[in-house]
Backbone as JSON, one array per atom type, in Angstrom:
{
  "sequence": "LFLRAFIHPFTDSAIHRVPTKSTTQLRPNLHSILCSLVLEAEIACDTPETIDELGNILEFRPDRLGHAMLLPKAFQDVLLRSAIPVECCPTSNVMTLELAKHKSGSLLEGIRQHPQLRCWLNVGHPICIGTDDPGIFETNATKERLLLSKGWDLSLNDLANLELSAVDYVFGDRKLKVSLKAMIQRRMAATDSI",
  "N": [[106.02, 20.88, 40.62], [104.91, 23.4, 38.51], [102.62, 25.97, 37.85], [101.22, 28.24, 35.75], [100.26, 31.53, 35.13], [98.9, 33.87, 32.94], [98.19, 37.14, 32.71], [96.32, 39.5, 31.17], [95.61, 42.6, 31.42], [94.18, 44.6, 29.99], [92.54, 43.99, 28.08], [89.98, 41.85, 26.68], [90.68, 39.68, 25.38], [92.2, 36.37, 25.11], [95.34, 35.18, 26.21], [97.76, 33.08, 25.32], [95.83, 31.23, 25.57], [94.63, 31.21, 27.99], [92.14, 32.56, 30.26], [91.63, 35.84, 30.71], [92.16, 38.57, 33.18], [91.13, 41.52, 34.67], [93.25, 44.09, 36.3], [91.83, 45.51, 38.18], [90.52, 43.44, 39.35], [92.22, 42.11, 40.77], [92.85, 40.9, 43.95], [94.32, 42.38, 46.96], [95.64, 40.42, 48.3], [96.22, 38.51, 46.52], [98.73, 37.87, 45.24], [100.11, 36.62, 47.27], [98.52, 34.35, 47.57], [98.99, 33.16, 45.1], [101.68, 32.62, 45.35], [101.57, 30.7, 47.39], [100.37, 28.65, 46.04], [102.29, 28.04, 44.28], [102.06, 29.24, 41.92], [103.04, 31.1, 39.08], [103.08, 34.32, 37.8], [102.66, 36.35, 34.96], [102.22, 39.47, 33.7], [100.79, 41.14, 31.0], [101.69, 44.22, 29.83], [101.36, 46.22, 27.85], [99.91, 48.32, 26.75], [98.93, 50.51, 28.9], [95.98, 51.63, 30.2], [95.15, 53.32, 32.25], [96.51, 55.34, 34.96], [95.95, 54.27, 37.48], [95.54, 51.52, 36.89], [98.14, 50.76, 36.02], [99.65, 51.35, 38.29], [98.5, 49.4, 39.97], [99.37, 47.06, 38.77], [102.1, 47.21, 38.96], [102.33, 47.25, 41.68], [101.2, 44.82, 42.39], [103.35, 43.04, 41.69], [104.12, 41.04, 39.7], [105.84, 37.96, 38.5], [107.0, 38.32, 35.99], [106.9, 40.88, 33.46], [105.12, 41.73, 30.74], [106.15, 43.22, 27.87], [105.86, 46.38, 28.6], [106.37, 49.03, 27.52], [105.41, 51.51, 27.18], [105.57, 53.14, 29.51], [104.8, 55.84, 31.78], [107.38, 58.18, 32.99], [107.51, 58.18, 35.92], [106.52, 55.64, 36.35], [108.43, 54.23, 35.02], [110.62, 54.47, 36.63], [109.86, 53.27, 38.94], [109.49, 50.54, 38.01], [112.24, 50.1, 37.46], [113.41, 50.13, 39.98], [111.97, 47.99, 41.25], [112.88, 45.72, 39.99], [111.48, 43.98, 38.33], [111.44, 41.43, 36.0], [111.38, 41.96, 32.5], [109.55, 40.99, 29.8], [110.59, 41.08, 26.65], [109.94, 41.63, 23.36], [111.35, 42.17, 20.55], [110.92, 42.45, 17.67], [108.09, 42.52, 17.48], [107.57, 44.72, 19.23], [108.62, 46.82, 17.67], [107.08, 46.75, 15.39], [104.56, 46.96, 16.38], [104.48, 49.49, 17.57], [105.06, 50.96, 15.52], [107.83, 51.85, 15.05], [109.58, 51.71, 13.0], [108.49, 53.09, 11.04], [109.08, 55.61, 10.3], [111.58, 55.5, 9.56], [112.09, 54.54, 7.01], [110.98, 52.0, 6.97], [112.87, 50.33, 8.05], [113.69, 47.64, 10.23], [115.93, 47.37, 11.66], [116.75, 50.17, 12.19], [114.29, 50.72, 13.41], [114.28, 49.26, 15.99], [116.29, 50.56, 17.22], [114.85, 52.81, 18.13], [113.37, 51.99, 20.09], [111.41, 52.58, 22.99], [112.18, 51.99, 25.65], [114.2, 49.96, 25.77], [117.01, 50.61, 25.39], [117.67, 51.87, 27.9], [116.94, 49.65, 29.71], [118.99, 47.81, 28.84], [121.25, 49.33, 29.31], [121.31, 49.72, 32.22], [121.24, 47.34, 33.15], [118.79, 45.97, 33.65], [116.59, 43.23, 34.45], [115.83, 41.42, 31.72], [114.0, 39.33, 29.48], [114.19, 38.0, 26.38], [112.02, 37.55, 23.67], [109.69, 36.13, 21.27], [107.04, 37.35, 19.83], [104.01, 36.51, 18.26], [105.36, 35.02, 15.99], [104.76, 33.94, 13.59], [103.34, 35.88, 12.35], [105.05, 38.04, 12.27], [107.29, 37.15, 11.01], [109.54, 36.11, 12.43], [112.07, 34.6, 14.71], [113.57, 33.22, 17.51], [116.29, 33.3, 17.13], [116.51, 35.33, 15.08], [115.5, 37.38, 16.63], [117.53, 37.75, 18.57], [119.75, 38.44, 16.92], [118.82, 40.87, 15.75], [118.79, 42.35, 18.15], [121.54, 42.32, 18.59], [122.66, 43.58, 16.41], [121.3, 46.04, 16.36], [122.0, 47.28, 18.8], [124.66, 46.9, 19.1], [125.51, 44.56, 20.46], [127.7, 42.17, 21.78], [128.54, 38.68, 21.12], [129.06, 37.48, 23.55], [127.73, 39.4, 25.25], [125.09, 38.83, 24.59], [125.01, 36.19, 25.44], [125.21, 36.43, 28.22], [122.74, 37.8, 28.74], [121.07, 35.91, 28.03], [121.9, 33.77, 29.94], [121.16, 35.27, 32.35], [118.34, 35.52, 31.95], [117.41, 33.01, 32.24], [117.06, 32.78, 35.05], [114.53, 33.72, 35.28], [112.83, 31.97, 34.1], [109.7, 30.08, 33.92], [109.98, 27.61, 35.87], [111.24, 24.84, 37.6], [114.05, 24.66, 39.81], [115.76, 22.74, 39.05], [115.45, 22.48, 36.19], [116.34, 25.16, 35.5], [119.22, 25.17, 36.4], [120.12, 23.15, 34.47], [119.46, 24.44, 32.1], [121.16, 26.61, 32.2], [123.68, 25.43, 32.36], [123.81, 24.29, 29.81], [123.82, 26.5, 28.08], [126.24, 27.62, 29.01], [128.09, 25.65, 28.14], [127.66, 25.71, 25.49], [128.68, 28.3, 24.94], [131.31, 27.98, 25.74], [132.16, 26.03, 23.89], [132.01, 27.82, 21.61], [133.81, 29.8, 22.21], [136.27, 28.3, 21.88], [136.47, 28.08, 19.18]],
  "CA": [[104.99, 21.18, 39.66], [104.72, 24.77, 38.49], [101.5, 26.49, 37.03], [101.55, 29.5, 35.08], [99.12, 32.4, 34.8], [99.2, 35.06, 32.04], [97.06, 38.0, 32.88], [96.25, 40.69, 30.35], [94.78, 43.55, 32.18], [93.63, 45.75, 29.26], [91.66, 43.48, 26.99], [89.18, 40.72, 27.07], [91.2, 38.56, 24.74], [93.01, 35.49, 26.01], [96.74, 35.14, 25.98], [98.2, 31.74, 25.67], [94.75, 30.47, 25.91], [94.34, 31.4, 29.39], [91.36, 33.48, 30.53], [92.08, 37.2, 31.34], [91.43, 39.27, 34.31], [91.56, 42.98, 34.83], [93.97, 44.28, 37.53], [90.97, 45.77, 39.2], [89.86, 42.38, 40.01], [93.14, 41.5, 41.6], [92.69, 41.23, 45.38], [95.53, 42.62, 47.53], [96.33, 39.19, 48.79], [96.28, 37.47, 45.37], [100.03, 37.54, 45.13], [100.55, 35.64, 48.4], [97.72, 33.07, 47.28], [99.66, 32.56, 43.94], [102.99, 32.04, 45.79], [101.33, 29.56, 48.14], [100.06, 27.62, 45.14], [103.43, 27.9, 43.31], [101.46, 29.74, 40.51], [103.72, 32.16, 38.62], [102.23, 35.18, 36.98], [103.31, 37.31, 33.91], [101.15, 40.43, 33.25], [101.08, 42.01, 29.7], [101.59, 45.61, 30.24], [101.78, 46.79, 26.62], [99.1, 49.49, 26.44], [98.2, 50.9, 30.01], [94.95, 52.6, 29.98], [94.98, 54.3, 33.26], [97.59, 55.27, 35.89], [95.67, 53.37, 38.53], [95.77, 50.17, 36.48], [99.58, 50.61, 36.04], [100.04, 51.29, 39.66], [98.0, 48.03, 40.48], [100.21, 45.98, 38.18], [103.51, 47.19, 39.6], [102.12, 46.96, 43.12], [101.02, 43.33, 42.32], [104.66, 42.49, 41.47], [104.16, 39.91, 38.82], [106.96, 37.35, 38.26], [107.53, 38.93, 34.73], [105.95, 41.95, 32.92], [105.18, 41.61, 29.34], [106.43, 44.63, 27.11], [106.1, 47.56, 29.48], [107.16, 49.89, 26.58], [104.85, 52.87, 27.16], [105.37, 53.6, 30.96], [105.25, 57.16, 32.12], [108.6, 58.42, 33.64], [107.53, 57.85, 37.17], [106.59, 54.13, 36.51], [109.77, 53.68, 34.56], [111.64, 54.46, 37.8], [109.25, 52.27, 39.82], [109.94, 49.38, 37.41], [113.45, 49.69, 37.61], [113.68, 49.89, 41.39], [111.3, 46.66, 41.53], [113.72, 44.68, 39.3], [110.62, 42.91, 37.89], [111.82, 41.12, 34.86], [110.44, 42.36, 31.42], [109.68, 39.98, 28.57], [110.71, 42.06, 25.53], [109.77, 41.06, 22.06], [111.78, 43.37, 19.81], [110.33, 42.89, 16.36], [106.67, 42.88, 17.79], [107.54, 46.0, 19.7], [108.97, 47.67, 16.64], [105.97, 46.75, 14.57], [103.22, 47.54, 17.16], [104.63, 50.9, 17.8], [105.39, 51.55, 14.21], [109.04, 52.47, 15.22], [110.29, 51.65, 11.8], [107.66, 53.87, 9.92], [109.79, 56.88, 9.9], [112.97, 55.16, 9.09], [112.09, 53.75, 5.71], [110.67, 50.62, 7.22], [114.0, 49.46, 8.49], [113.53, 47.0, 11.49], [117.03, 47.68, 12.5], [116.55, 51.52, 12.71], [113.21, 50.73, 14.45], [114.75, 48.71, 17.18], [117.09, 51.69, 17.93], [113.92, 53.73, 18.55], [112.57, 51.44, 21.22], [111.2, 53.62, 24.11], [112.8, 51.41, 26.95], [115.27, 48.97, 25.71], [118.17, 51.22, 25.67], [117.75, 51.89, 29.32], [117.04, 48.32, 30.33], [120.33, 47.27, 28.67], [122.46, 50.22, 30.03], [121.4, 49.64, 33.76], [121.24, 45.7, 33.53], [117.51, 45.59, 34.18], [116.43, 41.95, 33.99], [114.88, 41.24, 30.56], [113.84, 37.99, 28.67], [114.04, 38.25, 24.92], [111.11, 36.56, 23.34], [109.1, 36.31, 20.08], [105.4, 37.44, 19.92], [103.4, 36.24, 17.12], [106.41, 34.77, 15.08], [104.2, 33.67, 12.2], [102.88, 37.17, 11.74], [106.15, 38.91, 12.27], [108.33, 36.43, 10.45], [110.78, 36.11, 13.34], [112.12, 33.51, 15.61], [114.43, 33.44, 18.62], [117.62, 33.59, 16.58], [116.41, 36.59, 14.42], [115.22, 38.49, 17.7], [118.71, 38.17, 19.1], [120.58, 39.02, 15.85], [118.35, 42.27, 15.75], [119.38, 43.12, 19.22], [123.0, 42.45, 18.46], [122.95, 44.66, 15.41], [120.78, 47.36, 16.87], [122.61, 47.77, 20.05], [126.12, 46.54, 19.16], [125.87, 43.62, 21.57], [128.7, 40.96, 21.28], [128.03, 37.29, 21.38], [129.25, 37.42, 25.07], [126.64, 40.18, 25.75], [123.92, 37.96, 24.35], [125.11, 34.99, 26.35], [125.01, 36.96, 29.39], [121.42, 38.16, 28.72], [120.35, 34.46, 28.07], [122.24, 33.3, 31.31], [120.31, 35.83, 33.38], [116.9, 35.35, 31.65], [117.07, 31.67, 32.83], [116.52, 32.98, 36.29], [113.08, 34.18, 35.21], [111.89, 30.95, 33.45], [108.81, 29.54, 34.63], [110.25, 26.34, 35.83], [111.93, 24.53, 38.77], [115.63, 24.78, 39.92], [116.58, 21.67, 38.2], [115.55, 23.08, 34.83], [117.23, 26.33, 35.51], [120.53, 24.71, 36.38], [120.26, 22.47, 33.28], [119.59, 25.47, 30.94], [122.43, 27.39, 32.47], [124.85, 24.56, 31.95], [123.77, 24.12, 28.32], [124.23, 27.71, 27.51], [127.64, 27.77, 29.25], [128.76, 24.62, 27.35], [127.75, 26.2, 24.1], [129.63, 29.4, 24.99], [132.64, 27.42, 25.81], [132.51, 25.49, 22.47], [132.09, 28.99, 20.62], [135.17, 30.4, 22.55], [137.34, 27.47, 21.47], [136.5, 27.99, 17.62]],
  "C": [[104.85, 22.85, 39.59], [103.39, 25.09, 37.47], [101.86, 27.9, 36.68], [100.21, 30.33, 34.79], [99.58, 33.65, 33.95], [98.0, 35.92, 32.16], [97.21, 39.21, 31.95], [95.23, 41.68, 30.86], [93.87, 44.47, 31.29], [92.64, 45.23, 28.18], [90.84, 42.26, 27.52], [89.61, 39.46, 26.32], [91.97, 37.68, 25.58], [94.36, 35.51, 25.38], [97.22, 33.63, 26.28], [97.09, 30.89, 26.05], [94.32, 30.36, 27.25], [93.37, 32.61, 29.57], [92.09, 34.8, 31.14], [91.36, 37.76, 32.5], [91.91, 40.81, 34.3], [92.16, 42.97, 36.11], [93.01, 44.88, 38.59], [90.27, 44.62, 39.86], [91.01, 41.59, 40.87], [93.04, 41.86, 43.01], [94.07, 41.55, 45.79], [96.4, 41.35, 47.87], [96.5, 38.19, 47.75], [97.74, 37.07, 45.1], [100.45, 36.49, 46.04], [99.74, 34.23, 48.22], [98.47, 32.3, 46.2], [100.96, 31.95, 44.51], [102.66, 30.8, 46.49], [100.93, 28.41, 47.27], [101.08, 27.32, 44.06], [102.98, 28.31, 41.94], [102.44, 31.01, 40.2], [102.84, 33.06, 37.74], [103.03, 36.16, 36.23], [101.93, 38.2, 33.61], [101.64, 41.15, 32.01], [100.74, 43.41, 30.12], [102.07, 46.38, 28.89], [101.05, 48.14, 26.44], [98.27, 49.91, 27.74], [97.24, 51.89, 29.72], [94.76, 53.59, 30.95], [96.16, 54.18, 34.37], [97.29, 54.33, 37.14], [95.82, 51.77, 38.18], [97.27, 49.75, 36.48], [100.14, 50.51, 37.45], [99.62, 49.92, 40.32], [98.98, 47.05, 40.0], [101.41, 46.03, 38.92], [103.32, 46.8, 41.1], [101.93, 45.41, 43.37], [102.35, 42.46, 42.38], [104.6, 41.15, 40.93], [105.57, 39.39, 38.82], [107.76, 37.86, 37.02], [106.44, 39.95, 34.3], [106.3, 41.87, 31.42], [105.27, 42.96, 28.74], [106.7, 45.88, 27.85], [106.77, 48.72, 28.66], [106.66, 51.41, 26.87], [104.66, 53.36, 28.57], [105.7, 55.01, 31.02], [106.58, 57.07, 32.82], [108.57, 57.86, 35.13], [107.41, 56.35, 37.39], [107.62, 53.61, 35.87], [110.7, 53.42, 35.71], [111.21, 53.36, 38.8], [109.64, 50.87, 39.36], [111.34, 49.04, 37.61], [114.03, 49.44, 39.0], [113.11, 48.38, 41.81], [112.12, 45.54, 40.94], [112.77, 43.59, 38.79], [111.13, 42.53, 36.45], [110.95, 41.6, 33.67], [110.69, 41.56, 30.3], [109.6, 41.1, 27.44], [110.66, 41.26, 24.19], [110.02, 42.11, 20.96], [111.02, 43.58, 18.46], [108.74, 43.17, 16.61], [106.66, 44.35, 18.29], [107.85, 47.23, 18.67], [107.65, 47.85, 15.66], [104.75, 47.36, 15.18], [103.32, 48.94, 17.36], [104.86, 51.65, 16.6], [106.74, 52.39, 14.37], [109.83, 52.62, 13.96], [109.67, 52.54, 10.75], [108.47, 54.98, 9.47], [111.23, 56.66, 9.54], [113.04, 54.16, 8.06], [111.75, 52.26, 6.01], [111.75, 49.77, 7.75], [113.76, 48.95, 9.96], [114.8, 47.37, 12.31], [117.01, 49.17, 13.06], [115.36, 51.52, 13.76], [113.52, 50.36, 15.7], [115.57, 49.8, 17.98], [116.18, 52.77, 18.42], [113.11, 53.25, 19.77], [112.68, 52.28, 22.4], [111.9, 53.06, 25.46], [113.9, 50.64, 26.92], [116.71, 49.49, 25.98], [118.52, 51.28, 27.28], [117.91, 50.54, 30.07], [118.34, 47.76, 30.1], [121.42, 47.95, 29.29], [122.45, 49.93, 31.54], [121.41, 48.14, 33.98], [119.99, 45.42, 34.18], [117.23, 44.21, 33.78], [115.4, 41.92, 32.89], [114.92, 39.86, 30.06], [113.58, 38.37, 27.38], [113.11, 37.13, 24.36], [110.59, 36.91, 21.79], [107.52, 36.4, 20.28], [104.88, 37.44, 18.55], [104.59, 36.0, 15.92], [105.89, 34.48, 13.71], [103.97, 35.01, 11.61], [104.05, 38.03, 11.48], [107.45, 38.32, 11.52], [109.58, 36.39, 11.13], [110.76, 34.71, 14.07], [113.21, 33.95, 16.69], [115.7, 33.9, 18.16], [117.59, 35.01, 15.93], [116.17, 37.73, 15.52], [116.7, 38.89, 18.36], [119.9, 38.78, 18.09], [120.21, 40.6, 15.71], [118.9, 43.05, 16.86], [120.99, 43.29, 19.0], [123.44, 43.56, 17.52], [122.54, 46.02, 15.75], [121.44, 48.04, 17.99], [124.07, 47.5, 20.23], [126.46, 45.53, 20.18], [126.78, 42.57, 20.99], [127.94, 39.72, 21.67], [128.11, 37.01, 22.91], [128.12, 38.23, 25.84], [125.24, 39.37, 25.63], [123.78, 36.77, 25.23], [124.71, 35.4, 27.68], [123.43, 37.24, 29.61], [120.7, 36.89, 28.88], [120.6, 33.79, 29.6], [121.18, 33.86, 32.4], [118.85, 35.54, 33.12], [116.53, 33.95, 32.12], [116.51, 31.69, 34.18], [115.03, 33.25, 36.32], [112.16, 33.21, 34.42], [110.86, 30.34, 34.43], [109.1, 28.1, 34.83], [110.93, 26.22, 37.13], [113.47, 24.83, 38.69], [116.37, 23.95, 39.15], [116.73, 22.06, 36.73], [116.44, 24.23, 34.57], [118.6, 26.0, 35.43], [120.86, 24.05, 35.14], [120.41, 23.52, 32.07], [120.75, 26.2, 31.01], [123.64, 26.67, 32.06], [125.02, 24.33, 30.41], [124.18, 25.38, 27.81], [125.79, 27.91, 27.73], [128.59, 26.8, 28.43], [128.89, 25.2, 25.97], [128.76, 27.4, 23.87], [131.13, 28.95, 24.99], [133.17, 26.88, 24.5], [132.69, 26.83, 21.47], [133.45, 29.63, 20.87], [136.35, 29.73, 22.01], [137.47, 27.51, 19.79], [137.4, 29.11, 17.12]]
}
């Protein structure tokens, strides 16, 4: 049995219908308490308000970090060393940061302006590709991967490897992860034979 906590430290709004908490309320031993309860935590880190808040988030070492686009250089390095997986929502990131604004509204050109994605892909930092507000941004999982493929010249094999590694960061038990990896590998094998 796995429980999941989504903590958004910078707003009072709920994410995924779970009440939020500020990182200033996170006690130093909270991570060990969560682990003992088999509770997994993802912290949305889209608009850090203070360096202290950001330091607290990275020190807490959540199981996943949401967005993490606007980190100062020193914290970018801390994140890379920590290997905390980042949940990246490409269309949402482009639209929220208005990355396509100066590119005639091109989503494709906007994703190429993403402040962190190139680095994460180049160094193999663990990332999970998701959709944030798919109804608002008119996107889905397939469109997000197509955008990445076109924006960063990723092959089908590159995308499959991203998916395979992302399974390691799924909030689920080992049996689920093994099953998901086997399904992805079967589909890739079927694609290779076409």
